[in-house]
Coordinates of C-alpha atoms in Angstrom, one line a residue:
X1 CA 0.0 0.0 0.0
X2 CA 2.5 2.4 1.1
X3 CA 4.5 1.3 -2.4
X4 CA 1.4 2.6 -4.0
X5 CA 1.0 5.9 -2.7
X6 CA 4.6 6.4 -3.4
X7 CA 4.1 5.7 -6.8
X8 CA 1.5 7.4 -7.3
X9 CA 2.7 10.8 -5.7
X10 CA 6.0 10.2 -7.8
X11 CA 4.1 10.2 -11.0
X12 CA 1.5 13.6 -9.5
X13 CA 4.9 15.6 -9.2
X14 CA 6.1 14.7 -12.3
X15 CA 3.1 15.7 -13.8
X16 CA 2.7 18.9 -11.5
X17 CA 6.3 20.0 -12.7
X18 CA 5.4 19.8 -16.5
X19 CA 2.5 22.2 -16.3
X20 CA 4.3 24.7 -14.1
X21 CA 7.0 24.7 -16.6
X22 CA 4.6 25.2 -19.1
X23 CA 3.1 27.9 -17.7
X24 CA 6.5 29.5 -17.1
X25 CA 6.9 28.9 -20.8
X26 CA 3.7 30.7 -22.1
X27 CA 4.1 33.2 -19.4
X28 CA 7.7 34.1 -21.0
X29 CA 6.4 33.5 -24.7
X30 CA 3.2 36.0 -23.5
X31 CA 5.5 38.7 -22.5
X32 CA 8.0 38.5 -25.6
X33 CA 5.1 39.2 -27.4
X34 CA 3.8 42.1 -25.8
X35 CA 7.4 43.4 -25.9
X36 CA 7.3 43.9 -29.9
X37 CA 3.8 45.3 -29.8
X38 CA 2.1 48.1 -27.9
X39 CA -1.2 50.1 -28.3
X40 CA -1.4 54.0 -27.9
X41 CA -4.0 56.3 -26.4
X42 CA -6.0 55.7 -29.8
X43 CA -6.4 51.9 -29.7
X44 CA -3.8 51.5 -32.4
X45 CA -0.9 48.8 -31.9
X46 CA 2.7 49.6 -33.1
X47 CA 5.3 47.8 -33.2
X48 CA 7.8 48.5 -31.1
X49 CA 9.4 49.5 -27.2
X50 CA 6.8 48.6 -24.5
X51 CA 4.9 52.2 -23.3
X52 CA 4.9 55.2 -25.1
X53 CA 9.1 55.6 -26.1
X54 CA 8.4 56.6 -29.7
X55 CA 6.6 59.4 -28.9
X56 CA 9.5 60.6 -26.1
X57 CA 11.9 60.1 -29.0
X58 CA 10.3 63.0 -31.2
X59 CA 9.3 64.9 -28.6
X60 CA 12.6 65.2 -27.8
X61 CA 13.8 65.5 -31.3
X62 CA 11.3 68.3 -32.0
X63 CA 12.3 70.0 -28.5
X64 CA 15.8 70.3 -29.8
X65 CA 15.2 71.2 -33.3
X66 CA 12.8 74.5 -31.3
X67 CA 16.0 75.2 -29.4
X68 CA 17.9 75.3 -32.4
X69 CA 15.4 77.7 -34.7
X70 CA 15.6 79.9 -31.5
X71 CA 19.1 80.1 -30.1
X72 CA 20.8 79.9 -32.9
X73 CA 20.6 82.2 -36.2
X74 CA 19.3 82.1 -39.7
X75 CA 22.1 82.2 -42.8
X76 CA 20.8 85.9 -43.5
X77 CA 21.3 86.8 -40.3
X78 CA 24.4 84.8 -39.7
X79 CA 25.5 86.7 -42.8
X80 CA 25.2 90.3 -41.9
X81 CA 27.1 89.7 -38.9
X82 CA 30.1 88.6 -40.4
X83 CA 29.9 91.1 -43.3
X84 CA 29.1 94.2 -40.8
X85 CA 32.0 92.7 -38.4
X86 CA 34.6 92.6 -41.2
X87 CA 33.3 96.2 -42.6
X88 CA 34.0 97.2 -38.9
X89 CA 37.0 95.8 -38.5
X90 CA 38.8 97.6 -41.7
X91 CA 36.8 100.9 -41.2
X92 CA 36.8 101.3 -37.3
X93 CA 33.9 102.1 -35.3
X94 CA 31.9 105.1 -36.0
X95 CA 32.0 107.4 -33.4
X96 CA 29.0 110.5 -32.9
X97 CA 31.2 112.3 -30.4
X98 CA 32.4 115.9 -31.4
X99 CA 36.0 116.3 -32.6
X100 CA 36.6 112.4 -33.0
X101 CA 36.8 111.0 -36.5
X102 CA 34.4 108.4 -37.6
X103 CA 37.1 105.9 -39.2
X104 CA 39.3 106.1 -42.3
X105 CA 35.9 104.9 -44.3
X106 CA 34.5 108.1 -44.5
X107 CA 36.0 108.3 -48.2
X108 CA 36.3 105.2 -49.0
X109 CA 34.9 103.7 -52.3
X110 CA 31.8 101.2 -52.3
X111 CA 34.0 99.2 -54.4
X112 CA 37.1 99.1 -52.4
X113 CA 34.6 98.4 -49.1
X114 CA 32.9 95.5 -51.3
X115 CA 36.3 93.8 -52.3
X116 CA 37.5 94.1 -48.7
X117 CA 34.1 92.5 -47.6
X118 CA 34.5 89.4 -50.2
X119 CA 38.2 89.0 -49.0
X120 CA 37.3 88.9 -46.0
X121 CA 34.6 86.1 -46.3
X122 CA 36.5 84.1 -48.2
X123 CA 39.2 84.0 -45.4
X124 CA 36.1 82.5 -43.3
X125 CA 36.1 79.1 -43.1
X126 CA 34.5 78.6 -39.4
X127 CA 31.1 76.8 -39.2
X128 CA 28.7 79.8 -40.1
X129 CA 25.7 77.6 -38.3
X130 CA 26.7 75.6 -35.5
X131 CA 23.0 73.4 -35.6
X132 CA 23.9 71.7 -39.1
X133 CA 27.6 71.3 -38.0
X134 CA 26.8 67.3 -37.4
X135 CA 25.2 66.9 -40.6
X136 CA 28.0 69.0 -42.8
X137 CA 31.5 67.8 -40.6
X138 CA 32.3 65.7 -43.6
X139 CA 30.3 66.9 -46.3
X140 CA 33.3 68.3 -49.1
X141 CA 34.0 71.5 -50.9
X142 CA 33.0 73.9 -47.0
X143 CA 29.3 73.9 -47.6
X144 CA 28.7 75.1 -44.0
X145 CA 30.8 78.5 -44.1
X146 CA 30.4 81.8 -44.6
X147 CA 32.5 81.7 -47.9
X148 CA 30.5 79.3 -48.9
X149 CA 26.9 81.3 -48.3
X150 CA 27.1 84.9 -47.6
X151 CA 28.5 86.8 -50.7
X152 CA 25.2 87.0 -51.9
X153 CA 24.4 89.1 -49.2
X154 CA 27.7 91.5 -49.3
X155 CA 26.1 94.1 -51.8
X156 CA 22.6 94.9 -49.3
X157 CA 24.8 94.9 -46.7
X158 CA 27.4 96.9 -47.4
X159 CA 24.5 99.8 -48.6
X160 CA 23.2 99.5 -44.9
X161 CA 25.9 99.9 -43.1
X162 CA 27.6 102.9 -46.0
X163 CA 23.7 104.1 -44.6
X164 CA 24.3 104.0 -40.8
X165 CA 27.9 105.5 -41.1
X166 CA 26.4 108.3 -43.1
X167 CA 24.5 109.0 -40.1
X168 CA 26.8 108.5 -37.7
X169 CA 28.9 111.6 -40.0
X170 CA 26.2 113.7 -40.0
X171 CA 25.5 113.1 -36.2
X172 CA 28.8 114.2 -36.1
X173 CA 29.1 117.6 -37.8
X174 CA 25.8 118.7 -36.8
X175 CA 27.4 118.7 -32.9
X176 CA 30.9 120.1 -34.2
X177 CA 32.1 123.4 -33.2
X178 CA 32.6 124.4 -36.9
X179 CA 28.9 123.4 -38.2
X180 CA 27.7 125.9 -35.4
X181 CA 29.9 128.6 -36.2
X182 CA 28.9 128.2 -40.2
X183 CA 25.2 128.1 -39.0
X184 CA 25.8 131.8 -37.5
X185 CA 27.6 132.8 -40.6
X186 CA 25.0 131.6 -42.7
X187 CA 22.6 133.5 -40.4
X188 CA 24.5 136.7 -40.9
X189 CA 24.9 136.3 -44.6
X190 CA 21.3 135.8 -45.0
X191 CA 20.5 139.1 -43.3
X192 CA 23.1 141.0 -45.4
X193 CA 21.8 139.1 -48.4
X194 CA 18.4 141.7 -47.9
X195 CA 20.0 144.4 -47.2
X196 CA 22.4 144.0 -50.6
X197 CA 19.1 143.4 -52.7
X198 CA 17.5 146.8 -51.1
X199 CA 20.6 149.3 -51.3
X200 CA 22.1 147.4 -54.2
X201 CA 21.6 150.2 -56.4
X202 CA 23.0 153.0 -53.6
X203 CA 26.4 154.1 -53.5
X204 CA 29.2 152.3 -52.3
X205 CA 29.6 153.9 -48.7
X206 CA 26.0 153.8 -48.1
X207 CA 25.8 150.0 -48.8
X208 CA 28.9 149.4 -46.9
X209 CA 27.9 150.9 -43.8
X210 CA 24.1 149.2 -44.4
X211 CA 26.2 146.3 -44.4
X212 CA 28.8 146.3 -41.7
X213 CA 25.7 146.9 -39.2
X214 CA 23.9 143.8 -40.2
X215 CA 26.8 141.5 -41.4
X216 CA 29.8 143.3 -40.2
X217 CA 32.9 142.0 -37.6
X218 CA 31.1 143.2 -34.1
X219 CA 28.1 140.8 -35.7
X220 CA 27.8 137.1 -34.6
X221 CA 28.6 135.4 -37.5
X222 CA 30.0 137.8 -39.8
X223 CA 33.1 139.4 -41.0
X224 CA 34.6 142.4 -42.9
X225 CA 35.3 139.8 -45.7
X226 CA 31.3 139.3 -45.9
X227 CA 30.7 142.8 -46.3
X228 CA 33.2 143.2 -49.4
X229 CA 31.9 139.9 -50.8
X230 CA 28.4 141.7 -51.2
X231 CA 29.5 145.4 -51.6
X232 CA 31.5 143.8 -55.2
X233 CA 28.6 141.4 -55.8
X234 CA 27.3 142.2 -59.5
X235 CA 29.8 145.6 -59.8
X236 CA 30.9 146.4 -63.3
X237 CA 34.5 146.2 -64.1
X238 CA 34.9 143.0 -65.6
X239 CA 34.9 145.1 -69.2
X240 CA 36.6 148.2 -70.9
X241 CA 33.3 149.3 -70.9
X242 CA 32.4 149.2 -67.5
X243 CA 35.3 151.1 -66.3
X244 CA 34.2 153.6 -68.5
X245 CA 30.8 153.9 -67.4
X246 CA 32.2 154.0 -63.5
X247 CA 34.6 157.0 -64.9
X248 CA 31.3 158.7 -66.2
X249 CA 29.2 158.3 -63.4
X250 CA 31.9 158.6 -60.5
X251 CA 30.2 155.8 -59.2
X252 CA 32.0 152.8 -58.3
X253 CA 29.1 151.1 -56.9
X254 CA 28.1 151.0 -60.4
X255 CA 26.3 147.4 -60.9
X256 CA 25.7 145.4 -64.1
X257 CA 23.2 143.7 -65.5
X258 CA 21.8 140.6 -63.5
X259 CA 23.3 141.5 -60.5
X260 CA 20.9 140.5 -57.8
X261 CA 21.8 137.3 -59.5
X262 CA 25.2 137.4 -58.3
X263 CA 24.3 138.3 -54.7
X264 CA 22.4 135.8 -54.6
X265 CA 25.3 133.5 -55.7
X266 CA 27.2 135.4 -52.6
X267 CA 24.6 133.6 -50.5
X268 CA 24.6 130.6 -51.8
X269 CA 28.2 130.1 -51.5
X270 CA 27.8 130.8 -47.9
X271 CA 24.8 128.0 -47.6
X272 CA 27.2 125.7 -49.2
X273 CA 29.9 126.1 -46.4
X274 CA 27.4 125.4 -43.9
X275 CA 26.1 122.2 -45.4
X276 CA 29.9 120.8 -46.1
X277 CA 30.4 121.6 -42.2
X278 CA 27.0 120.7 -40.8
X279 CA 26.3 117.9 -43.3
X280 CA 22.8 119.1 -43.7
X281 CA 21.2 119.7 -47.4
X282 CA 19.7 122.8 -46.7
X283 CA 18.7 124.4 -50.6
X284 CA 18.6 128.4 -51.7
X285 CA 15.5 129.1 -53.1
X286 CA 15.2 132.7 -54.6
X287 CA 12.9 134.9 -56.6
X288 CA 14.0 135.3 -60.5
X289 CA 14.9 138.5 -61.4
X290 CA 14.5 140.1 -64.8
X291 CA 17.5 139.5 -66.9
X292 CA 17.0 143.0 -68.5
X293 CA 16.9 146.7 -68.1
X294 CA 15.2 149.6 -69.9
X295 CA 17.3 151.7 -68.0
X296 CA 20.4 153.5 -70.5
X297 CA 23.7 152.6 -69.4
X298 CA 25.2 156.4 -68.7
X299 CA 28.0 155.6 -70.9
X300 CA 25.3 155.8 -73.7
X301 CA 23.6 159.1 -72.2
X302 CA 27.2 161.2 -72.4
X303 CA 27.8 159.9 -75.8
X304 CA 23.9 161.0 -76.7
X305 CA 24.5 164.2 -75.3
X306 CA 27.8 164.6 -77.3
X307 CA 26.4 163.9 -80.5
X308 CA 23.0 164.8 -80.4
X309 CA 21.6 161.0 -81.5
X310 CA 19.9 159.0 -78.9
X311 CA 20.2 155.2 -78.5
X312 CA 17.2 153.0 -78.9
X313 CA 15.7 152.0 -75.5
X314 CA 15.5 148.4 -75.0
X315 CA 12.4 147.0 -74.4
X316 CA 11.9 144.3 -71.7
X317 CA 10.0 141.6 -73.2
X318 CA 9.4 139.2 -70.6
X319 CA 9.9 135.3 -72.6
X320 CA 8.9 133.3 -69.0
X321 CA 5.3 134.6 -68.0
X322 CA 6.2 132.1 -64.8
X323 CA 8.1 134.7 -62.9
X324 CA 9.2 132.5 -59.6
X325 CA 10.3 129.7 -61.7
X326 CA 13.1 127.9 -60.0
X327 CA 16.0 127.7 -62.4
X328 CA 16.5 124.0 -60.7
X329 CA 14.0 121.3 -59.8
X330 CA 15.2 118.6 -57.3
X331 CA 14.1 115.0 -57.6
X332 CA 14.4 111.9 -55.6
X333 CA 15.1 108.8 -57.4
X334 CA 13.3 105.1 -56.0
X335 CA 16.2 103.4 -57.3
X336 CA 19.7 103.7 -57.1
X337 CA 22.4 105.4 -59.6
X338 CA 25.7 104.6 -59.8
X339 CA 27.2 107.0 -62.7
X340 CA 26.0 109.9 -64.1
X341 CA 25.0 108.1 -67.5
X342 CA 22.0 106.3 -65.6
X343 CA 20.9 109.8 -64.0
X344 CA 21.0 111.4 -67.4
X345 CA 19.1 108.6 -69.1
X346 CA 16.4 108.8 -66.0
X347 CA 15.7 112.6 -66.5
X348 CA 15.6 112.5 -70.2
X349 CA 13.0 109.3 -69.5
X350 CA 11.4 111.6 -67.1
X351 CA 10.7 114.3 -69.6
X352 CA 10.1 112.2 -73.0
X353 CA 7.8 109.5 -71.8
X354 CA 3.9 109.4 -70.9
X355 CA 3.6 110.1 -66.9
X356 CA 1.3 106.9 -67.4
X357 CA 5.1 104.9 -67.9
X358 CA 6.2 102.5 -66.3
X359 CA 9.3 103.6 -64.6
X360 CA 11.7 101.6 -61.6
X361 CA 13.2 105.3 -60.6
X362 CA 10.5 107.7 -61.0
X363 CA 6.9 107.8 -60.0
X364 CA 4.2 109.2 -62.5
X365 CA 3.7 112.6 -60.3
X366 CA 7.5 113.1 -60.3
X367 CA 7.1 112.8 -64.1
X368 CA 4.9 114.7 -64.5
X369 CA 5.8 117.9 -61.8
X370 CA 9.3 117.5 -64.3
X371 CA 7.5 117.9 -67.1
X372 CA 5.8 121.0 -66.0
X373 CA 8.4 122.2 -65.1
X374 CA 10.5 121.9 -67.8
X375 CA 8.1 124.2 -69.8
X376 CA 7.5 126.9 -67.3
X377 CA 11.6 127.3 -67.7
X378 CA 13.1 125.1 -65.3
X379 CA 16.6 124.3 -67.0
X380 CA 18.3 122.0 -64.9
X381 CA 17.4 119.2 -62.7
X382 CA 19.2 117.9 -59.2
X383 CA 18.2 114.0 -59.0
X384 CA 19.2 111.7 -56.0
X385 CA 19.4 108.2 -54.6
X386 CA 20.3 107.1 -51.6
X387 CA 23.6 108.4 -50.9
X388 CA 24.5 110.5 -54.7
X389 CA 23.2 113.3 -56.4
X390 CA 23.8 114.3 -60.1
X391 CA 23.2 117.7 -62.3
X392 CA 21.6 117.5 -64.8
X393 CA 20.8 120.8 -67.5
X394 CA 18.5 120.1 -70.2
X395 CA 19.1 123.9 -71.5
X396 CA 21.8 126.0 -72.2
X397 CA 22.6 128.0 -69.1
X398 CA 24.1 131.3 -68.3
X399 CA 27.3 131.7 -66.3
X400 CA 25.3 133.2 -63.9
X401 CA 22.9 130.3 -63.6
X402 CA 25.5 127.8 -64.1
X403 CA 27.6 129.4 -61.4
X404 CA 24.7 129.6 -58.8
X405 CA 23.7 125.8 -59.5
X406 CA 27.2 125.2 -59.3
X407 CA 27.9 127.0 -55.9
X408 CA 24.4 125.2 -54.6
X409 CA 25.3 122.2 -55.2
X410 CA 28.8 121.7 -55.2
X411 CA 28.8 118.2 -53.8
X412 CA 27.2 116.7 -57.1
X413 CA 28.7 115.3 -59.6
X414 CA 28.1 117.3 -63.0
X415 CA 29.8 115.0 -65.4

């Protein structure tokens, strides 16, 4: 009996230890399983880690790639830096503080700063964007550098910054001790530039002393040399003739024809001195005066009296019924020019096409005020960009005209 309960119980364990083990077995086969395949928050089964790892994975990925577009810059902005740190380097800082110089770029060439600027980059071989610096460390030929991708951007940039250092020299002057004394003389030439119009016609010491109390030494701003300047403006004596018409009259105060012309070129030299000091634009507008007299010249009267024959008067037909026509219209170009061919081509365009044209530098109002212009007697036109301006006549112009536009706007180019 006992024989047979051992028996038995020998066979029970052995049977006993065959399903544990093969419950162990599905239990291991059960969880291999659900190691290759999970289900998301939408009931759909992937393939993959147990839990939700493939969605940590690009989260993270997509928190880095946030970081990057943040923190670190663009390739246009990467760009300008190193172009406006290698302009800065070879110019030196600009500098807004009165008597200090603004670098050794304040003459420089756009062309010699755009060489400079390329040299520059192409010395550049760092990593111009440190987030693709994995993805280019062995990629050939510097793709990654800022040789490589910014002189593109050399030609905007180096207009912005010849913009800012413009400022920065005009910040400048307009604090300098010079710009405020040609501001007073300007002030004091203006004043005697009223006077010289009202006693123009007086005699010599009566102007003089009208002038020395308004534009004289004890004035702020003025000078003995400002008083002579108008007392001579528009005299006779550049002829035979005029000499002898000074010896007639005893007059050598004596003025010639078109000479408030000339005083007001006497002024406009002094407006161009400020704006060369001051860096200002400041324009001289002034009335147009008749460029003839009926008045006989009293050369003419002693020769009339002498033999008995009198000399035709002239008559003063007036040809431009637009009296306060500006000899020179200003105009502001939407584009820039870089020689004085391209200005001239824009103003002759200007004046020949339809207002209704399409046109990159002009708009149709500037056309047409041009055009206007042009036949009310305007004879010469001023057009700018950015940073130039060009003259351009479209008449023939008197050397009185072409010496006031001249003293106006010295700092154009003509030609």
């Amino acid at each position: 009996m006992k024989k047979f309960w051992l028996t038995c119980g020998c066979i029970g364990a052995f049977l006993t230890g065959d399903a544990v083990m093969a419950v162990s077995a599905g239990t291991v086969a059960n969880d291999s399983a659900r190691a290759l395949v999970y289900t998301n928050s939408s009931g759909v089964s992937t393939a993959g880690s147990r839990g939700q790892k493939g969605i940590a994975s690009a989260y993270i990925q997509n928190q880095r790639n946030t970081y990057f577009l943040i923190t670190q810059p663009d390739v246009d902005t990467a760009c300008r830096r190193k172009i406006m740190n290698c302009l800065s380097d070879y110019c030196g800082d600009s500098t807004a503080v009165p008597g200090k110089t603004s670098g050794r770029c304040m003459y420089a060439t756009e062309t010699e700063l755009y060489n400079y600027a390329l040299l520059c980059l192409q010395k550049d071989t760092s990593i111009l964007l440190p987030q693709y610096n994995t993805m280019t460390r062995n990629g050939a030929g510097g793709m990654n550098t800022a040789a490589r991708l910014c002189p593109s951007y050399v030609q905007q940039e180096l207009m912005s910054y010849l913009s800012m250092a413009n400022m920065a020299d005009k910040l400048t002057k307009s604090h300098s001790d010079l710009c405020v004394q040609r501001r007073r003389e300007l002030e004091a030439a203006m004043a005697c530039h009223s006077v010289a119009l009202a006693y123009g016609n007086e005699t010599a010491s009566m102007l003089t002393t009208q002038l020395n109390d308004y534009c004289g030494s004890g004035v702020a701003g003025g000078s003995a040399e400002m008083v002579t300047r108008f007392v001579n403006a528009g005299n006779v004596g550049a002829s035979v003739w005029g000499w002898a018409e000074k010896i007639v009259s005893l007059d050598l105060n004596n003025k010639g024809a078109n000479w408030e012309s000339a005083v007001d070129a006497v002024l406009a030299s002094y407006t161009n001195r400020m704006n060369l000091a001051c860096g200002d634009d400041l324009q001289l507008n002034t009335v147009s005066h008749p460029t003839t007299t009926n008045t006989t010249p009293n050369l003419q009267n002693a020769v009339s009296l002498v033999a008995n024959v009198a000399f035709p008067t002239v008559q003063n037909n007036k040809q431009n019924p637009y009296e306060d026509q500006s000899v020179f219209m200003e105009v502001t170009s939407m584009s820039e020019l870089y020689d004085y061919a391209s200005a001239n081509q824009v103003v002759q365009a200007g004046l020949t096409n339809s207002s209704l044209t399409q046109n990159s530098f002009l708009t149709s109002t500037q056309m047409d005020q041009m055009q206007k212009a042009y036949k009310r007697g305007t004879k010469v036109f001023i057009i700018r960009d950015s940073t130039r301006c060009y003259i351009v006549p479209v008449t023939t112009l008197t050397q009185m005209e072409t010496s006031l536009v001249a003293n106006a706007f010295a700092n154009c180019v003509s030609r």
